[in-house]
Coordinates of C-alpha atoms in Angstrom, one line a residue:
Chain A
M1 CA 62.4 -147.8 78.6
T2 CA 65.0 -145.0 77.1
Y3 CA 67.8 -143.0 78.2
A4 CA 66.0 -139.8 77.9
E5 CA 62.4 -141.6 79.7
I6 CA 65.7 -142.3 83.0
D7 CA 66.3 -139.4 82.8
T8 CA 63.0 -136.9 82.3
E9 CA 61.7 -139.6 84.9
T10 CA 64.4 -139.3 87.1
E11 CA 64.5 -134.8 87.1
V12 CA 60.7 -134.9 87.6
E13 CA 61.4 -137.2 90.6
Q14 CA 64.1 -135.5 92.8
R15 CA 62.9 -131.4 91.3
N16 CA 58.7 -133.0 92.2
T17 CA 59.7 -134.2 95.5
L18 CA 61.7 -131.3 96.6
K19 CA 59.2 -129.5 95.8
W20 CA 56.2 -130.3 97.9
P21 CA 55.1 -128.7 100.0
T22 CA 54.7 -131.0 103.0
E23 CA 55.0 -134.1 104.6
D24 CA 51.7 -134.6 104.7
C25 CA 48.7 -133.6 101.6
S26 CA 47.3 -130.6 103.7
R27 CA 48.7 -128.0 100.8
I28 CA 49.1 -129.5 96.9
P29 CA 51.4 -127.8 95.2
N30 CA 49.7 -125.6 91.9
W31 CA 52.5 -126.8 89.4
V32 CA 51.6 -130.9 90.0
Y33 CA 48.0 -129.8 88.2
S34 CA 50.1 -128.3 85.2
D35 CA 53.5 -128.9 84.5
S36 CA 53.8 -131.3 81.0
D37 CA 56.6 -133.7 82.7
N38 CA 55.2 -134.8 86.0
Y39 CA 51.3 -135.0 83.5
K40 CA 53.2 -137.6 81.2
L41 CA 54.4 -139.2 84.0
E42 CA 50.7 -139.3 85.3
L43 CA 50.0 -140.6 82.2
E44 CA 53.1 -143.8 82.9
K45 CA 52.6 -144.3 86.7
I46 CA 48.2 -143.7 86.8
F47 CA 47.5 -144.0 83.3
Y48 CA 49.2 -147.0 82.1
G49 CA 49.4 -148.6 85.4
P50 CA 48.6 -150.9 88.2
F51 CA 45.0 -148.8 88.5
W52 CA 42.0 -149.4 86.3
S53 CA 40.5 -147.6 83.8
F54 CA 36.7 -147.6 83.3
V55 CA 35.6 -147.6 79.5
G56 CA 31.8 -149.2 79.4
L57 CA 28.6 -151.0 80.5
D58 CA 28.5 -154.8 79.5
C59 CA 25.3 -153.6 77.4
E60 CA 26.7 -151.5 75.0
V61 CA 28.4 -154.5 73.8
P62 CA 25.4 -156.8 73.8
N63 CA 26.1 -159.4 70.8
P64 CA 29.2 -161.5 69.7
G65 CA 30.9 -159.0 67.2
D66 CA 29.9 -155.5 68.9
Y67 CA 32.8 -152.7 69.4
K68 CA 32.4 -149.8 71.3
R69 CA 35.7 -147.0 71.6
A70 CA 36.8 -146.1 75.0
V71 CA 39.8 -144.6 76.0
V72 CA 42.5 -145.3 78.5
G73 CA 44.9 -142.3 79.2
E74 CA 45.0 -141.1 76.2
R75 CA 45.2 -144.8 74.2
S76 CA 42.4 -145.6 72.0
V77 CA 41.2 -149.3 73.4
L78 CA 38.3 -151.4 71.4
V79 CA 35.8 -152.7 74.0
V80 CA 34.5 -156.4 72.4
R81 CA 32.7 -159.2 72.3
D82 CA 33.7 -162.1 71.6
K83 CA 32.2 -165.6 70.4
D84 CA 32.8 -166.9 74.1
G85 CA 30.5 -164.3 75.2
G86 CA 33.4 -162.6 76.7
I87 CA 34.8 -158.5 76.7
N88 CA 38.0 -158.1 75.5
V89 CA 39.4 -154.6 75.5
L90 CA 42.2 -154.4 73.1
L91 CA 44.9 -151.6 72.9
N92 CA 43.4 -149.2 69.4
S93 CA 46.5 -149.9 67.3
C94 CA 47.6 -152.2 64.6
A95 CA 50.6 -154.3 65.4
H96 CA 51.7 -153.3 61.4
R97 CA 51.8 -149.9 61.6
S98 CA 50.2 -148.7 64.7
A99 CA 46.8 -147.6 62.6
E100 CA 43.9 -147.3 64.9
V101 CA 42.0 -150.7 63.5
C102 CA 38.3 -149.2 64.2
M103 CA 37.2 -145.8 63.1
D104 CA 33.5 -145.4 64.9
N105 CA 32.7 -145.2 67.8
F106 CA 30.1 -148.2 67.4
G107 CA 30.2 -151.2 65.6
S108 CA 29.8 -155.0 64.9
N109 CA 31.9 -156.9 62.8
R110 CA 33.4 -160.7 62.7
V111 CA 36.4 -159.5 62.5
L112 CA 38.7 -156.1 63.2
M113 CA 41.0 -155.9 60.2
C114 CA 42.8 -152.5 59.7
P115 CA 42.2 -150.5 56.8
Y116 CA 45.9 -150.1 56.2
H117 CA 47.0 -153.4 54.9
Q118 CA 43.9 -155.1 56.5
W119 CA 46.3 -156.9 59.1
T120 CA 43.3 -158.7 60.3
Y121 CA 42.0 -160.3 63.4
D122 CA 39.7 -161.9 65.4
L123 CA 37.6 -160.4 68.6
K124 CA 40.0 -161.8 70.6
G125 CA 43.2 -159.8 69.6
K126 CA 44.7 -162.7 67.6
L127 CA 46.3 -161.9 64.3
I128 CA 44.7 -163.7 61.5
G129 CA 45.4 -163.0 58.7
V130 CA 48.1 -161.0 57.2
P131 CA 47.9 -159.5 53.0
F132 CA 50.5 -161.0 51.0
R133 CA 52.3 -163.6 53.6
K134 CA 53.5 -165.5 50.7
G135 CA 54.4 -162.7 48.2
A136 CA 52.9 -161.9 45.0
K137 CA 52.9 -164.1 41.6
G138 CA 54.9 -166.1 43.9
I139 CA 57.2 -163.9 44.8
G140 CA 58.4 -162.1 48.3
G141 CA 56.2 -162.3 51.0
Y142 CA 57.6 -162.7 55.2
P143 CA 60.3 -164.5 56.0
E144 CA 59.7 -167.8 56.9
S145 CA 60.2 -167.0 61.2
F146 CA 57.2 -164.1 61.0
D147 CA 55.2 -165.4 63.2
M148 CA 51.9 -164.0 63.2
K149 CA 51.4 -165.7 66.6
E150 CA 53.5 -162.5 68.0
H151 CA 51.5 -159.4 66.7
P152 CA 48.5 -159.8 68.2
L153 CA 46.5 -156.5 68.8
Q154 CA 47.8 -155.7 72.4
A155 CA 45.1 -157.2 75.1
L156 CA 44.6 -155.2 78.0
R157 CA 43.8 -156.8 81.8
V158 CA 39.6 -156.8 81.7
E159 CA 37.4 -157.3 84.9
N160 CA 32.9 -157.2 84.1
V161 CA 31.6 -155.6 87.8
N162 CA 28.0 -156.8 87.7
G163 CA 28.4 -154.9 83.5
A164 CA 30.5 -152.2 84.2
I165 CA 33.4 -152.8 82.3
F166 CA 37.2 -151.4 84.1
A167 CA 40.6 -152.2 82.1
S168 CA 44.4 -152.1 82.9
F169 CA 47.2 -152.5 81.2
Q170 CA 48.9 -154.2 83.4
H171 CA 48.4 -158.3 84.4
D172 CA 49.4 -158.0 87.9
A173 CA 46.6 -155.4 88.8
L174 CA 44.6 -155.8 91.6
P175 CA 40.6 -157.7 91.7
M176 CA 38.5 -155.0 91.7
K177 CA 37.2 -156.2 95.3
D178 CA 41.0 -156.6 96.9
Y179 CA 41.7 -153.4 95.1
L180 CA 39.1 -151.2 95.7
G181 CA 38.2 -152.9 99.3
E182 CA 35.1 -154.2 100.6
A183 CA 34.0 -151.4 101.9
V184 CA 34.2 -149.3 99.0
Y185 CA 32.9 -152.4 96.4
S186 CA 30.1 -153.1 98.4
K187 CA 29.1 -148.9 98.2
M188 CA 29.3 -150.4 93.5
T189 CA 27.5 -153.2 94.0
R190 CA 25.4 -151.6 95.7
V191 CA 24.2 -150.2 92.0
F192 CA 26.3 -153.2 89.9
D193 CA 24.0 -155.0 91.4
G194 CA 23.9 -158.4 89.4
R195 CA 20.8 -156.3 87.2
K196 CA 21.5 -156.0 83.2
L197 CA 22.0 -152.5 82.8
K198 CA 20.4 -150.2 80.3
L199 CA 21.7 -147.5 78.7
L200 CA 20.9 -145.0 78.4
G201 CA 22.8 -142.7 76.6
Y202 CA 25.7 -140.4 76.9
Q203 CA 27.1 -136.8 76.9
R204 CA 30.6 -135.9 76.5
Q205 CA 31.9 -132.0 77.7
R206 CA 35.8 -130.7 77.3
I207 CA 37.1 -129.5 80.3
R208 CA 40.2 -127.1 80.3
G209 CA 41.1 -127.9 83.4
N210 CA 43.6 -130.9 85.0
W211 CA 41.6 -134.1 85.7
K212 CA 42.2 -134.1 88.7
L213 CA 40.2 -131.7 89.3
Y214 CA 37.0 -134.1 89.1
P215 CA 37.8 -136.2 91.5
E216 CA 39.0 -133.6 94.3
N217 CA 35.7 -132.2 93.2
L218 CA 33.7 -135.1 94.1
K219 CA 36.1 -136.1 96.9
D220 CA 35.5 -132.4 98.6
S221 CA 31.4 -133.3 99.4
Y222 CA 31.1 -130.3 101.7
H223 CA 31.4 -127.3 98.2
A224 CA 27.4 -128.2 97.2
T225 CA 25.9 -126.9 100.1
L226 CA 28.0 -124.2 99.2
L227 CA 28.5 -124.1 95.4
H228 CA 25.0 -125.5 93.9
V229 CA 22.6 -123.0 94.7
F230 CA 19.1 -124.5 92.9
L231 CA 19.0 -126.8 95.5
I232 CA 18.6 -124.9 98.7
S233 CA 16.9 -121.7 96.1
F234 CA 14.4 -124.0 95.4
G235 CA 13.9 -126.2 98.7
L236 CA 14.9 -129.5 97.3
Y237 CA 18.3 -129.6 99.5
R238 CA 17.8 -129.8 103.4
M239 CA 21.0 -128.7 105.5
D240 CA 20.6 -131.0 107.8
Q241 CA 20.6 -134.0 105.5
K242 CA 22.4 -137.1 107.4
G243 CA 25.5 -138.0 105.4
N244 CA 28.4 -140.4 105.8
L245 CA 32.0 -140.2 103.9
F246 CA 34.4 -142.9 104.6
N247 CA 37.7 -144.4 101.9
D248 CA 39.3 -147.0 102.0
E249 CA 41.1 -149.1 104.3
R250 CA 44.0 -149.8 102.1
T251 CA 44.8 -147.1 99.6
R252 CA 42.8 -144.2 101.1
A253 CA 42.2 -143.4 97.3
H254 CA 38.9 -144.7 96.4
N255 CA 36.1 -142.5 99.1
V256 CA 32.8 -143.1 99.4
V257 CA 30.4 -140.3 99.9
E258 CA 26.8 -141.4 101.0
S259 CA 23.5 -138.8 101.7
I260 CA 21.1 -140.7 103.8
A261 CA 17.5 -139.1 103.8
T262 CA 15.1 -139.3 106.5
A263 CA 11.1 -139.0 105.3
R264 CA 10.9 -135.7 105.2
D265 CA 13.9 -135.1 103.0
Q266 CA 12.1 -137.7 100.0
L267 CA 11.5 -134.5 96.9
T268 CA 8.2 -134.5 96.6
A269 CA 5.7 -131.3 95.5
N270 CA 4.5 -131.8 98.9
T271 CA 2.6 -129.1 100.8
E272 CA 5.6 -129.4 103.3
M273 CA 8.2 -128.3 101.0
K274 CA 6.4 -124.9 100.4
S275 CA 7.5 -124.4 104.7
F276 CA 11.2 -124.5 103.3
K277 CA 12.2 -121.3 103.3
S278 CA 13.5 -121.4 99.8
N279 CA 13.6 -118.2 97.5
Y280 CA 11.8 -119.7 94.6
E281 CA 9.8 -122.6 93.5
L282 CA 9.3 -125.0 90.9
N283 CA 6.4 -125.1 88.1
D284 CA 7.2 -128.4 86.7
M285 CA 8.2 -130.2 89.3
R286 CA 8.6 -133.9 87.2
P287 CA 12.9 -133.0 86.5
V288 CA 13.7 -132.8 90.6
T289 CA 10.5 -136.3 92.0
P290 CA 12.1 -139.9 92.3
I291 CA 10.5 -142.1 94.4
K292 CA 12.7 -145.0 96.3
E293 CA 14.0 -147.5 94.8
F294 CA 16.7 -149.4 97.0
S295 CA 16.1 -150.5 99.7
D296 CA 18.3 -148.4 102.4
D297 CA 17.7 -145.5 102.7
I298 CA 20.6 -143.6 100.0
T299 CA 19.4 -140.9 97.9
I300 CA 22.5 -139.5 97.0
Q301 CA 26.5 -142.5 96.9
N302 CA 29.1 -141.0 95.0
L303 CA 31.4 -143.2 95.0
T304 CA 35.3 -141.7 93.7
M305 CA 37.6 -144.8 92.5
F306 CA 41.0 -144.3 91.8
P307 CA 42.4 -142.8 89.9
C308 CA 39.6 -140.3 88.2
L309 CA 36.0 -143.0 87.3
T310 CA 33.0 -140.9 90.2
I311 CA 30.0 -143.9 89.6
Q312 CA 26.8 -141.4 90.6
Q313 CA 23.3 -142.4 92.2
Q314 CA 21.4 -139.3 93.1
Q315 CA 17.4 -141.2 93.5
N316 CA 16.8 -142.5 90.7
L317 CA 19.8 -141.8 88.3
L318 CA 21.8 -143.7 87.9
Q319 CA 25.5 -142.3 85.9
C320 CA 29.1 -142.5 85.4
R321 CA 31.2 -139.9 85.0
N322 CA 35.0 -141.3 83.9
V323 CA 37.6 -138.4 83.1
I324 CA 39.9 -138.8 79.8
P325 CA 42.8 -136.6 80.7
M326 CA 43.9 -134.5 76.8
G327 CA 47.2 -133.1 78.6
P328 CA 47.9 -131.3 81.6
D329 CA 45.2 -128.5 81.5
E330 CA 42.5 -130.4 79.8
F331 CA 39.9 -132.8 80.2
E332 CA 36.9 -135.2 78.3
L333 CA 34.1 -135.4 81.0
S334 CA 32.5 -138.3 79.7
W335 CA 29.0 -139.1 81.4
T336 CA 27.2 -143.2 80.8
F337 CA 24.4 -142.7 81.9
F338 CA 22.3 -145.8 82.4
G339 CA 19.1 -147.9 84.4
Y340 CA 18.4 -151.5 84.3
E341 CA 16.7 -153.9 82.2
D342 CA 13.5 -154.6 83.4
D343 CA 12.5 -150.3 83.8
D344 CA 9.4 -149.7 83.3
E345 CA 9.5 -147.0 80.6
E346 CA 7.6 -144.7 83.5
M347 CA 11.3 -145.3 85.2
T348 CA 13.4 -144.8 82.4
L349 CA 11.5 -141.4 82.1
R350 CA 12.0 -140.6 85.3
R351 CA 15.3 -140.8 85.1
T352 CA 15.7 -139.1 82.0
R353 CA 14.0 -136.2 83.6
L354 CA 16.3 -135.9 86.7
A355 CA 18.6 -136.2 84.0
N356 CA 18.2 -131.9 83.9
L357 CA 20.8 -131.7 87.9
T358 CA 23.3 -133.2 86.1
G359 CA 25.6 -133.0 82.4
S360 CA 26.6 -130.1 80.7
A361 CA 23.4 -127.9 81.1
G362 CA 22.8 -129.8 84.5
Y363 CA 21.3 -127.6 86.7
I364 CA 24.3 -128.5 89.9
S365 CA 27.0 -129.9 87.2
V366 CA 27.1 -126.6 85.8
D367 CA 28.5 -125.1 88.6
D368 CA 31.2 -127.5 89.1
T369 CA 32.5 -127.7 84.5
E370 CA 32.2 -123.8 85.6
I371 CA 34.3 -124.1 88.4
F372 CA 36.8 -126.1 87.4
E373 CA 38.2 -123.7 84.4
L374 CA 37.9 -120.9 86.7
S375 CA 40.6 -122.7 89.2
S376 CA 42.8 -124.4 86.3
R377 CA 42.8 -120.6 85.6
G378 CA 44.0 -119.3 88.8
M379 CA 46.6 -122.9 89.1
L380 CA 48.1 -121.8 85.9
V381 CA 49.9 -118.6 86.5
N382 CA 50.7 -119.8 89.6
P383 CA 53.0 -123.0 89.7
D384 CA 55.2 -121.6 92.8
R385 CA 52.1 -121.5 94.7
D386 CA 50.3 -123.9 97.2
C387 CA 45.7 -125.1 97.2
V388 CA 45.4 -125.6 101.2
V389 CA 43.6 -128.6 101.4
E390 CA 43.5 -129.3 106.1
L391 CA 39.5 -129.1 107.2
G392 CA 38.8 -132.0 109.1
G393 CA 43.0 -132.4 109.5
Y394 CA 46.4 -133.3 108.2
S395 CA 45.4 -137.5 107.7
S396 CA 43.3 -139.3 104.9
D397 CA 41.9 -141.0 107.7
T398 CA 38.5 -141.6 107.3
P399 CA 35.9 -138.7 109.8
Q400 CA 34.2 -139.2 112.8
A401 CA 30.9 -140.8 111.4
G402 CA 28.3 -138.2 110.2
E403 CA 31.0 -135.5 110.0
M404 CA 30.8 -134.4 106.6
V405 CA 32.4 -131.6 106.2
S406 CA 36.1 -132.7 105.6
E407 CA 38.5 -132.7 102.8
S408 CA 40.3 -136.0 103.9
A409 CA 39.1 -138.0 100.7
I410 CA 41.9 -135.1 99.0
R411 CA 44.2 -136.3 101.0
G412 CA 43.8 -139.9 100.6
F413 CA 44.2 -139.3 96.9
Y414 CA 47.4 -137.4 96.9
E415 CA 49.5 -139.7 99.1
L416 CA 49.1 -142.9 97.3
Y417 CA 49.6 -140.4 94.1
R418 CA 52.5 -139.5 95.4
K419 CA 53.4 -142.3 96.1
V420 CA 53.5 -144.3 92.7
M421 CA 54.4 -141.1 91.4
Y422 CA 57.8 -140.8 92.8
N423 CA 58.5 -143.7 94.8
H424 CA 59.5 -146.6 93.5
D425 CA 57.6 -149.4 95.5
T426 CA 54.6 -150.1 93.9
P427 CA 51.2 -149.1 96.6
Chain B
M1 CA -1.8 -113.1 54.3
T2 CA 1.8 -113.4 55.1
E3 CA 3.4 -117.2 53.7
P4 CA 3.2 -119.6 56.5
L5 CA 7.1 -120.2 56.2
Q6 CA 8.0 -116.0 56.5
R7 CA 5.6 -116.5 60.2
A8 CA 7.7 -119.8 61.3
Q9 CA 10.9 -117.9 60.0
E10 CA 9.9 -115.2 62.3
L11 CA 9.2 -117.3 65.1
Y12 CA 13.0 -119.4 64.6
A13 CA 13.9 -115.3 64.2
R14 CA 12.6 -114.2 67.6
H15 CA 14.2 -117.4 69.0
A16 CA 17.6 -116.7 69.1
Q17 CA 17.3 -112.8 69.2
A18 CA 15.8 -113.5 72.5
I19 CA 18.6 -115.6 73.3
C20 CA 21.4 -113.6 71.9
D21 CA 20.1 -109.9 72.7
D22 CA 19.8 -112.2 77.2
E23 CA 16.0 -111.2 76.5
L24 CA 16.2 -115.3 77.8
E25 CA 12.5 -114.2 80.2
K26 CA 10.8 -113.6 76.8
W27 CA 12.0 -116.6 75.4
P28 CA 10.4 -119.4 77.5
E29 CA 6.7 -117.6 75.4
L30 CA 8.2 -118.4 72.5
F31 CA 6.8 -122.2 73.5
T32 CA 3.2 -123.8 73.9
E33 CA 2.7 -124.3 77.6
N34 CA 2.8 -128.4 77.3
C35 CA 5.2 -127.9 74.6
Q36 CA 8.6 -130.6 74.6
Y37 CA 11.8 -129.0 74.1
K38 CA 14.9 -131.1 74.3
I39 CA 18.1 -130.7 73.3
I40 CA 19.7 -134.2 72.4
S41 CA 23.8 -135.9 71.2
R42 CA 23.5 -136.6 67.7
V43 CA 25.1 -140.1 69.3
N44 CA 22.3 -140.2 70.8
Y45 CA 19.7 -139.0 68.5
D46 CA 20.8 -141.3 66.2
R47 CA 20.3 -144.7 68.6
N48 CA 16.9 -143.7 69.7
L49 CA 19.0 -143.2 73.4
P50 CA 16.6 -140.9 75.4
L51 CA 19.5 -138.9 77.3
S52 CA 18.9 -135.3 76.4
V53 CA 21.0 -132.0 77.8
I54 CA 17.9 -130.1 78.7
F55 CA 14.6 -132.0 77.9
A56 CA 11.6 -130.0 79.2
E57 CA 7.9 -131.2 78.8
S58 CA 6.1 -128.1 79.5
Q59 CA 6.1 -123.9 79.0
G60 CA 7.0 -123.6 83.4
A61 CA 10.3 -125.9 83.3
L62 CA 11.4 -123.5 81.0
K63 CA 10.6 -120.5 83.2
D64 CA 11.9 -123.1 85.8
R65 CA 15.0 -123.1 83.3
V66 CA 15.5 -119.1 83.0
I67 CA 15.1 -118.4 87.0
A68 CA 18.4 -120.4 87.7
I69 CA 20.2 -119.7 84.7
R70 CA 19.5 -115.8 86.0
N71 CA 19.7 -116.2 89.3
T72 CA 21.8 -120.1 90.8
M73 CA 24.0 -121.1 88.8
V74 CA 26.9 -120.4 88.5
Y75 CA 28.9 -119.4 84.8
A76 CA 31.1 -117.1 83.6
P77 CA 30.2 -114.6 81.6
R78 CA 29.3 -114.5 77.8
Y79 CA 27.7 -113.7 75.0
M80 CA 25.4 -115.8 72.1
S81 CA 25.2 -115.9 68.6
H82 CA 23.0 -118.2 67.4
L83 CA 23.0 -118.3 63.5
V84 CA 19.8 -120.6 62.1
T85 CA 19.7 -121.4 58.6
G86 CA 17.2 -124.1 56.1
V87 CA 14.1 -123.2 57.7
R88 CA 11.3 -124.8 55.9
I89 CA 8.3 -126.4 56.7
I90 CA 8.2 -130.3 56.4
E91 CA 4.2 -131.3 56.8
T92 CA 1.2 -128.7 57.2
L93 CA -1.3 -130.4 59.9
A94 CA -4.2 -129.2 60.9
D95 CA -3.7 -126.3 63.7
S96 CA 0.9 -127.0 63.4
L97 CA 2.8 -127.2 61.5
K98 CA 6.3 -129.4 61.2
S99 CA 9.5 -127.5 60.9
R100 CA 13.9 -128.4 60.6
S101 CA 16.3 -125.2 60.9
Q102 CA 20.0 -125.7 60.2
F103 CA 22.0 -123.6 63.5
A104 CA 25.4 -122.9 64.7
I105 CA 25.8 -121.7 67.6
Y106 CA 29.3 -119.6 69.2
H107 CA 29.8 -118.3 72.8
T108 CA 32.1 -115.5 73.1
L109 CA 33.8 -116.0 76.8
S110 CA 35.1 -112.6 78.3
D111 CA 38.1 -113.5 76.4
G112 CA 36.9 -112.2 73.6
N113 CA 37.5 -114.5 71.6
A114 CA 34.3 -116.5 70.2
Q115 CA 34.0 -120.5 70.4
L116 CA 32.0 -123.3 68.6
H117 CA 29.5 -124.2 71.0
L118 CA 26.8 -126.4 69.3
I119 CA 26.6 -127.1 65.1
G120 CA 23.5 -129.1 64.2
R121 CA 19.9 -129.1 63.8
T122 CA 16.4 -128.6 64.3
F123 CA 13.5 -130.8 64.5
D124 CA 10.2 -129.1 65.5
Q125 CA 6.7 -128.3 65.7
I126 CA 4.7 -125.4 65.5
D127 CA 1.2 -124.6 66.5
T128 CA -0.8 -122.3 64.0
S129 CA -4.1 -122.6 66.1
A130 CA -3.8 -118.6 68.1
A131 CA -2.7 -115.3 66.3
D132 CA 0.7 -115.8 68.0
W133 CA 2.4 -119.1 66.4
K134 CA 4.1 -120.7 69.5
F135 CA 6.7 -123.9 69.2
S136 CA 4.9 -127.1 70.4
Q137 CA 7.8 -128.5 69.8
R138 CA 11.9 -128.6 69.7
T139 CA 14.2 -130.8 68.8
V140 CA 17.6 -129.6 69.2
V141 CA 19.7 -132.1 68.1
F142 CA 23.9 -131.2 67.8
D143 CA 26.4 -132.7 66.6
N144 CA 29.6 -131.3 68.9
E145 CA 29.4 -134.3 70.8
L146 CA 32.9 -133.2 73.1
V147 CA 31.2 -129.9 74.2
P148 CA 33.0 -127.0 75.3
G149 CA 32.4 -126.4 79.1
S150 CA 28.9 -126.1 79.7
V151 CA 25.4 -125.8 78.0
V152 CA 24.2 -123.0 79.8
Y153 CA 21.8 -121.0 77.7
P154 CA 19.1 -122.7 74.8
A155 CA 19.8 -123.3 72.5

């Protein structure tokens, strides 16, 4: 670590600790969404710290030699299937002159070769070839002491949760089950249940706002009843739907919001639908006509994993929504839509139809992405003001059963965030 | 008798103008009742992945989209500008023809700066059986996978 880094860190730490308005997390200062020094600290402490980032599904790289590019923090990484069938996540930066080794977003090869000076790595990142090692025409070359073993592509720690691939720059990151806690992990494995996955496609959006706005939005579930007029206007959502909301015991920064439909709530084009007091009726019901798929009655499950992955099941629509920071006031929202390998054509079509609700043109999701830019504009120019996050109290305790109107999950996020960012002890 | 290419170009122009003039209610009328309409990224299209940004299987679904844009979706106001070029007839069938086009779509938000929204190609089919030609299929394939903000209006 350089002196400059220490200085910046200490300075940011002191300034931010002083400026955080309350001991609890019922207030969030606006500068936390825009300050560039704070953002640099987030990259180091969170994105390159002992936390997990989503990098893709294992069905995206089915065969040995298959690779895809992904991003952890701001760093490009390669998700590579090796000859043994294992998945490696390697820093996409050559050990020689740091150039990105792979330019294609997807590819397949026996080795990974940097195009600049052809340093060549095997599929686990080991350096296996260096041109002119003995020089040219018997003259020059690398010194005797040059050791190929010292120059691999940096390998990240990897965990594969039934087909969902996670990576961390820190090899002491907790195993995913301990990281999320039993309760949240069991909801992740409700979706990633061991069946082979089938990729349905991607969507990517560039949002002008701070990356934290995204996980916060999913942690605050009650905005749905206020902001997302589509479902209510078309009579597709009942306000009295039962729900459940909980935070993980250890950190409070991973959360699950689930909505449990009764038989009457099933979204079908039946006559009962017309009895709902709604303004409009859909001409084509196919985008909102799911079938029961899971053994329980949970119709919507939003799982947010610290720092910024959301896994959503909305009826038969399954997606990972990954947030990739691009500076303090911009982020990429990267969607990976999937089903299961044993889906028939009808199920794939059903999932594709339901996708009209989400993504960059989603009947529901457009509202959110537009709001982030609105929030961001208000925050950027008012860094000395605070956000009020007091609904449901001051703590990050899981609300009592059935209490869906709460901001406790956002407070939970910031309890861990402040510990990681401004305290020296690792959580 | 107008040439088929001219009639096709007229349909493409009317499509663009319904959106750019903010006369969205006219937009579904340019499609047949059983039309298929989708906006899909090039990366999904090239890899045969079905996931689309918008996927509609009837004129009714397009009308639903207009109702939502007008009444339920929350978004910052914007002007849309569609530049359509390279309209070409690929194949002439008995009651229809296959056509394609190149496009660039810009949006202008209230800050006044026009920004590239979507750019790419469309692969279409036009029903030529009735007096009014209509799209029976329109597939909008865009190259700029990382879409700025959201896709509110049709493309």
